[in-house]
Amino acid sequence: MTQWVYSFGAGHNEGSAEMRNLLGGKGANLAEMASIGLPVPPGFTITTEVCTYFYDHGKQYPGELDAAVGAALARIEEAVGLKFGDTEKPLLVSVRSGARVSMPGMMDTVLNLGLNDQTVEGLAKASGDARFAWDSYRRFIQMYGSVVLDVDHHRFEEIIEDVKLDRGAAEDTALTADDWRDVAMGFKTVVADATGNPFPQDPRAQLWGAIGAVFGSWMNARANTYRRLNDIPASWGTAVNVQAMVFGNMGDDCATGVCFTRDPSTGEDIFYGEYLVNAQGEDVVAGIRTPQPMSSGRAKPGEKPMESVMPAAYQELVRVRSVLEKHYKDMQDIEFTVQQNKLYMLQTRNGKRTAAASLKIAVDMCREGLIDETEAVKRVAPGSLDQLLHPTLDPKAPRKLLSKGLPASPGAACGVVVFSSDEAEMRSQKGESVILVRIETSPEDIHGMHAARGILTTRGGMTSHAAVVARGMGRPCVAGAGGIAVDYASQALSSGGQIVRAGDTVTLDGATGEIFLGSVAMIEPQLSGDFATLMEWADKVRRMKVRANAETPLDAETAKKFGAEGIGLCRTEHMFFDPARIGAVRQMIMSETEDGRRSALAKLLPFQRDDFTELFRIMAGLPVTIRLLDPPLHEFLPHTEAEIAEVAASLGVEAAAMQRRASELSEANPMLGHRGCRLGVTYPEIYEMQARAIFEAAVAVAKETGLAPVPEIMIPLVMVKRELDITRAQVDGVAKQVFEETGTTIEYLVGTMIELPRACLTADTIAESADFFSFGTNDLTQTTFGLSRDDAGKFLPAYVEKNVLPKDPFVSIDPDGVGALMSIGAQKGRSVKPGLKLGICGEHGGDPSSISFCETVGLDYVSCSPYRVPVARLAAAQAALSGSGGVDRTA
Amino acid sequence: MTQWVYSFGAGHNEGSAEMRNLLGGKGANLAEMASIGLPVPPGFTITTEVCTYFYDHGKQYPGELDAAVGAALARIEEAVGLKFGDTEKPLLVSVRSGARVSMPGMMDTVLNLGLNDQTVEGLAKASGDARFAWDSYRRFIQMYGSVVLDVDHHRFEEIIEDVKLDRGAAEDTALTADDWRDVAMGFKTVVADATGNPFPQDPRAQLWGAIGAVFGSWMNARANTYRRLNDIPASWGTAVNVQAMVFGNMGDDCATGVCFTRDPSTGEDIFYGEYLVNAQGEDVVAGIRTPQPMSSGRAKPGEKPMESVMPAAYQELVRVRSVLEKHYKDMQDIEFTVQQNKLYMLQTRNGKRTAAASLKIAVDMCREGLIDETEAVKRVAPGSLDQLLHPTLDPKAPRKLLSKGLPASPGAACGVVVFSSDEAEMRSQKGESVILVRIETSPEDIHGMHAARGILTTRGGMTSHAAVVARGMGRPCVAGAGGIAVDYASQALSSGGQIVRAGDTVTLDGATGEIFLGSVAMIEPQLSGDFATLMEWADKVRRMKVRANAETPLDAETAKKFGAEGIGLCRTEHMFFDPARIGAVRQMIMSETEDGRRSALAKLLPFQRDDFTELFRIMAGLPVTIRLLDPPLHEFLPHTEAEIAEVAASLGVEAAAMQRRASELSEANPMLGHRGCRLGVTYPEIYEMQARAIFEAAVAVAKETGLAPVPEIMIPLVMVKRELDITRAQVDGVAKQVFEETGTTIEYLVGTMIELPRACLTADTIAESADFFSFGTNDLTQTTFGLSRDDAGKFLPAYVEKNVLPKDPFVSIDPDGVGALMSIGAQKGRSVKPGLKLGICGEHGGDPSSISFCETVGLDYVSCSPYRVPVARLAAAQAALSGSGGVDRTA
């Protein structure tokens, strides 16, 4: 028989950390903590399989569940000596959701469940604190009412405000037991009004209501959005955790707090967190009272650190922190409650962190001997390195401070202010950089935070929703900037008399919490020694080489600085647009004869030769892959009438002739038109000029530096072998000429982009004429899906919305279609030439999950934009390790 | 040791008809005829392997060849009692090329080889006819000079004209032995002048010169063009046949002729051909003298049929004809010579024929018991049926006769007159129908004949180049229209005072030989009973069903008449362009809201319903596959400013708004844009309207006729299964509604076009949601090759020219790329649903070689344009037979 319920605590632990899939992260870790002797209030977990069953059976529970829950509840009653629904000594429980991975958007927590009009009196008696009892009851009604019964939470807040006004009380603390009773009764009326039913008094009904609400929330819109953005399958389901309540709000010897075992922003090895005396968990996160620091060392004047306020509980917590890190071998995010000076652990999980923290923690823990080098390499999410490479504000740049908040997520960002997540998404889709400004964020804002360059909130602390989510996403964030007033209605914010309206530009510094008016100059990131260390460890285990896509000397230098082992894609057409050259390019296109084209190309030759000379010099003997001209010629012609007239005049042709030529060259589907090697086959003189520029440059650099470059000349868009034969013969012919002319011979390779389905399917034939293949997965994705990257924007959002395409195939390689063709291409190519060099030069070359796929296909290298090189190095290392060990992608 | 030379004749036959690949068609059949006892002058064949060796070894012959040729020549000398180069009784030989398949463009024949200034005297003595000897010598010099030594043949003709002028002779026949000697001497001077060397006197040198010329001509431009057009690999090579001369020009008891064992135009079982008394072979073909008919029954008054002129030889020939047909079981094209009343056979081969003849001969031979039904089915080239389906002139149509020639190839054609093949090709590429008018055609005209709708020559007979080639290509041809004078210089023709200039329109009737001024109305072809018989035999062996692509009632009726077993593709968008509907379509596109679109679609619904009602009624229970809307919406919007303004006014919107919408909808690559099911996913209301129209029509026709149609609803451009799930749910939902509303339920299928590489690669997943697959090979070819059909025209000619793409992949399925994806798709689809119905609905569905490929993939049906249905039925039958027996594609 399936076990649907697992108990934990009080010496009866049926679960463990390994059972995360069944028990969810929270439940598994509660059981794990209890089993290693940490103080965990007893409770039980209803498994994720119940959630699956629930959705597979029209929202019915398994028949045996009721009895199992009853038995587990009885075990809690026995352990704590209280009874659920007892009017004298009532057991209260918390009900919390808990999926495999932490997931905002779902119902989170209901505390104090079990209270009703009778048991509240029992709690008052048993605790000897009627105010506490009624405060707890009103909290329960409010929470249960809003999250389980879906009553608008503002209606509860109004009642508290009314009572406070009535009593002349400024603060909640001024309210008495009777006041809270009145509040609770008011809340019950609100619920009855809103739902048409009285607030449920039966504790068991309350419990099943809460359980049902957790399961129900698994499929709500916010949860679905979050899962989509984070690639979490709906089939995983959530667990439900029911646990005996402990109270941080029973008096001044009580407290509650949220901590990280290391600093989640920097990774520094300090105890980092916040706590509140006499409070329940949600008070810390809600940001209504200002939380206090943990350690005395971190306290500012006037603050009340836990270390000095509750020294015994604090020392116990420090011990727990050490036990947890040694046990989990990772930084933990913990929640605790102190009840009458006794510490209880309510949660532990691997803590979310910034990329910088992730890097530092991995390297530090390796040095501390907690983990080894390969484990350290696995610990850092490659994509997160991007954050470390983001620019920061130039300290010397002039700036005008608007206000200051908490440095909630590092990095600097600059953009136009928007006040809603929808607006953020809309404007960012148009290519604008936006800063999302909210009083506070909620799970409804995930898409806007994702779209924004930076996030600014005026409420909430370092563990607020905005801060946690922004760090996870790598977005700079300034939180709790209380000096700023936001007015959604007038679409403006104000601070110290300054007004900033929607559409105005501001700059955030997530590392300092500062907000500046206008845009502030930024500088390149400085990489820490830890970065170099981790990269070195990654390079030790990596099999695939990492190259960069680069045309300009700046790109090439950046790439080399980031550790690129060559250039994997130099797009020569980018060199054609230079103002000094475009005239000759256009003259070439306008020529009706081969001679005319040759004389125009002769003007381009010295430019291209200089381009290549510089690249070869910078790359100093590393391989440089140069793709010959790829785009259709009409891309180089002017488009507007004025431009056409001007260009025609400068070339000495008639505007009408140029117009005619432009329309002759225009294509219905240029993506599938006269481009790539089709140009080389029909106008051999173009590739011949390019080949000459390459060989003359290579020979010159070989003579100059003694370090001969090995050009890898790449023919684009080959669909049949004969195209490669013809263009290769052009290249070989020019090579022979140049070597004879200069008396110097250098090595070179001629290969092809594999970027059409047909090229993959006939790769065995094509390989006969190719020294290497480079998969051009941009075009291969376009043709495999029949999807134009330029046009897909019109319907792709709807497609992602409706889950038609769970991932954008231009971001991550689609393994079933594009990937299948790559596998076929690689296998067929190597069937003819076992040592055939294989690479990838599409945008996917810098995407970690695509890099992992490339490892499975057996590519020799990936090539990506210069800034992605470190990401690719780390991803390639993890891909190599996953062959033997398996990579933890949740890190 | 390789045998390079094979002897035949005089009881020593080393070859046979089966050795066509090694000996070429001519050589193999000479050996075969000799071995069944027919009178063949002895000779030998130098194999095609020598040709291959020749090109593989820098134009060197195998070392052993010289000796082998010597030995074989000695065998001929012995058999005929003459000696090669002997001054008394010289052996003369013919040298002819002979590839596997008959191939114009190559060097054809050199006769009388072995003559020189000495042996000509020996021949004069031995034959007792000096005039014959000198005539033979001058013929030899002329032929050898022009075909081996590449001397312009006009220079020889001038000499004859000069001599005739000199002697006051009107006809060649008036020239004496001495006159011919003078001509021969003049010819020698011409050759010496043109080549810088005296005409070769050594018979062995002459022989090797002729052999080299045959091998050399295998790679000349004309031969290369012909091979390209006819899919003949260059690697096949040609053989060379050397054979003892027999003379049809030794007197009035000599003759030469060319015959077909049945009428190659109609297939009628008569002895069909032409002969000339006292002539050599080339005289018949050249059209200088008018050849005479074979049988008395076919002779017109004044003609001299062979049957009465040379009764003995004729009777022998009739016997030979019967032996050959019984032996080869096919209609033969034979060449013969009568020397002093003795018949010699010089060639037999399967005769080229019109489609009508091919059909009649196959059916007749089956009835005669020569072949069986499946052999008959294999005999007719499916593509040739097209000819039978071409229109003929409407007998009631008014017409103005210009002139009359020979009915050389059946069918009627109408077009503008052009006088050169280049012009024909150029204007036809622009979409014009052209009639190619030439005095006579030559292998240089192949491309122009291919481009023309019809061919008219003023010289030459029924076996002239123009006639033979036109029949092979299925082009209507009127040959030898001597009443017409052509003046290339003034680009005009004249007949009876009428002048027709280039660009004027004429109409040809290839069945009567008539030429009309202007265009004459045509009517649909009448299909013979043989056609129905062969189709019936084909249907018996066929496995694949044949459907038609049809939208209009006319198309559907035509398709049904031609035996279509359903509609495989009804393109609903074609119905959107109707003037009565396009307004509502545009209103739909202009709507910003779903409601607006729905109200526009509501206007379209009755139109679409009527369309489908009519189709269902016509197809009477046969399956009808309806593809939901496929093209991008902007295709329906007006394009020019004037149109936009007009349409905007009629819709009551501003022109600017319409312009804006048009530019919003415009796409960089519409082929890969917002089209196909992407429309259905983003605008569900469109497919819902179409589904409603289909189901309402189906229900109505079911009620009306009692014969419920089974609509097969096809979703286009699916790249992931979920697209099909979403659109299928739309269709199923509408079906349920309509069935409830009408109280009638009908069967229907929902399937998908498989037209993207990704769909093929993930066909197993997609099959889960599909009732059928239809391969859309047009789009699949575009995406697999990355080749836009609309744009490829700019470089595809260069690609075919350079042999980059030997075949246009839009005409015949590319088996290595597109075909490989089809195989993957079929196999994966059936791995999930073994009974999954598979079809094809691209243009390839009517192409015989593609149909053959479809058989290997295991498709259930092909679908093609209505006129191609008979072609597809026959091709499908041959494809089914080729699985067991093998199809002779040379028929």
mmCIF file of C-alpha atoms in Angstrom, chain A residues 36 97 159 162 189 246 299 343 348 405 470 489 516 532 621 651 663 720 766 806-807 816 819:
data_model
loop_
_atom_site.group_PDB
_atom_site.id
_atom_site.type_symbol
_atom_site.label_atom_id
_atom_site.label_comp_id
_atom_site.label_asym_id
_atom_site.label_seq_id
_atom_site.Cartn_x
_atom_site.Cartn_y
_atom_site.Cartn_z
ATOM 1 C CA ILE A 36 20.350 14.656 13.012
ATOM 2 C CA SER A 97 3.221 23.865 1.030
ATOM 3 C CA ILE A 159 -10.923 46.295 10.592
ATOM 4 C CA ASP A 162 -10.962 50.853 12.631
ATOM 5 C CA THR A 189 -17.993 38.702 10.023
ATOM 6 C CA VAL A 246 5.649 26.952 18.282
ATOM 7 C CA ALA A 299 24.682 45.786 14.538
ATOM 8 C CA LEU A 343 15.077 27.386 19.817
ATOM 9 C CA THR A 348 16.383 24.666 6.202
ATOM 10 C CA GLY A 405 17.458 51.799 -0.127
ATOM 11 C CA ALA A 470 15.931 39.586 -7.992
ATOM 12 C CA ALA A 489 -2.281 56.757 -10.000
ATOM 13 C CA PHE A 516 20.413 58.093 -9.185
ATOM 14 C CA ALA A 532 40.018 32.775 -11.801
ATOM 15 C CA GLY A 621 48.586 31.441 -33.233
ATOM 16 C CA LEU A 651 28.777 55.884 -57.418
ATOM 17 C CA SER A 663 14.338 45.544 -56.713
ATOM 18 C CA VAL A 720 25.047 19.732 -51.380
ATOM 19 C CA ILE A 766 29.784 16.651 -47.377
ATOM 20 C CA PRO A 806 8.037 25.661 -23.482
ATOM 21 C CA LYS A 807 11.412 27.169 -24.355
ATOM 22 C CA ASP A 816 14.246 16.635 -30.423
ATOM 23 C CA GLY A 819 19.472 18.407 -31.743
#
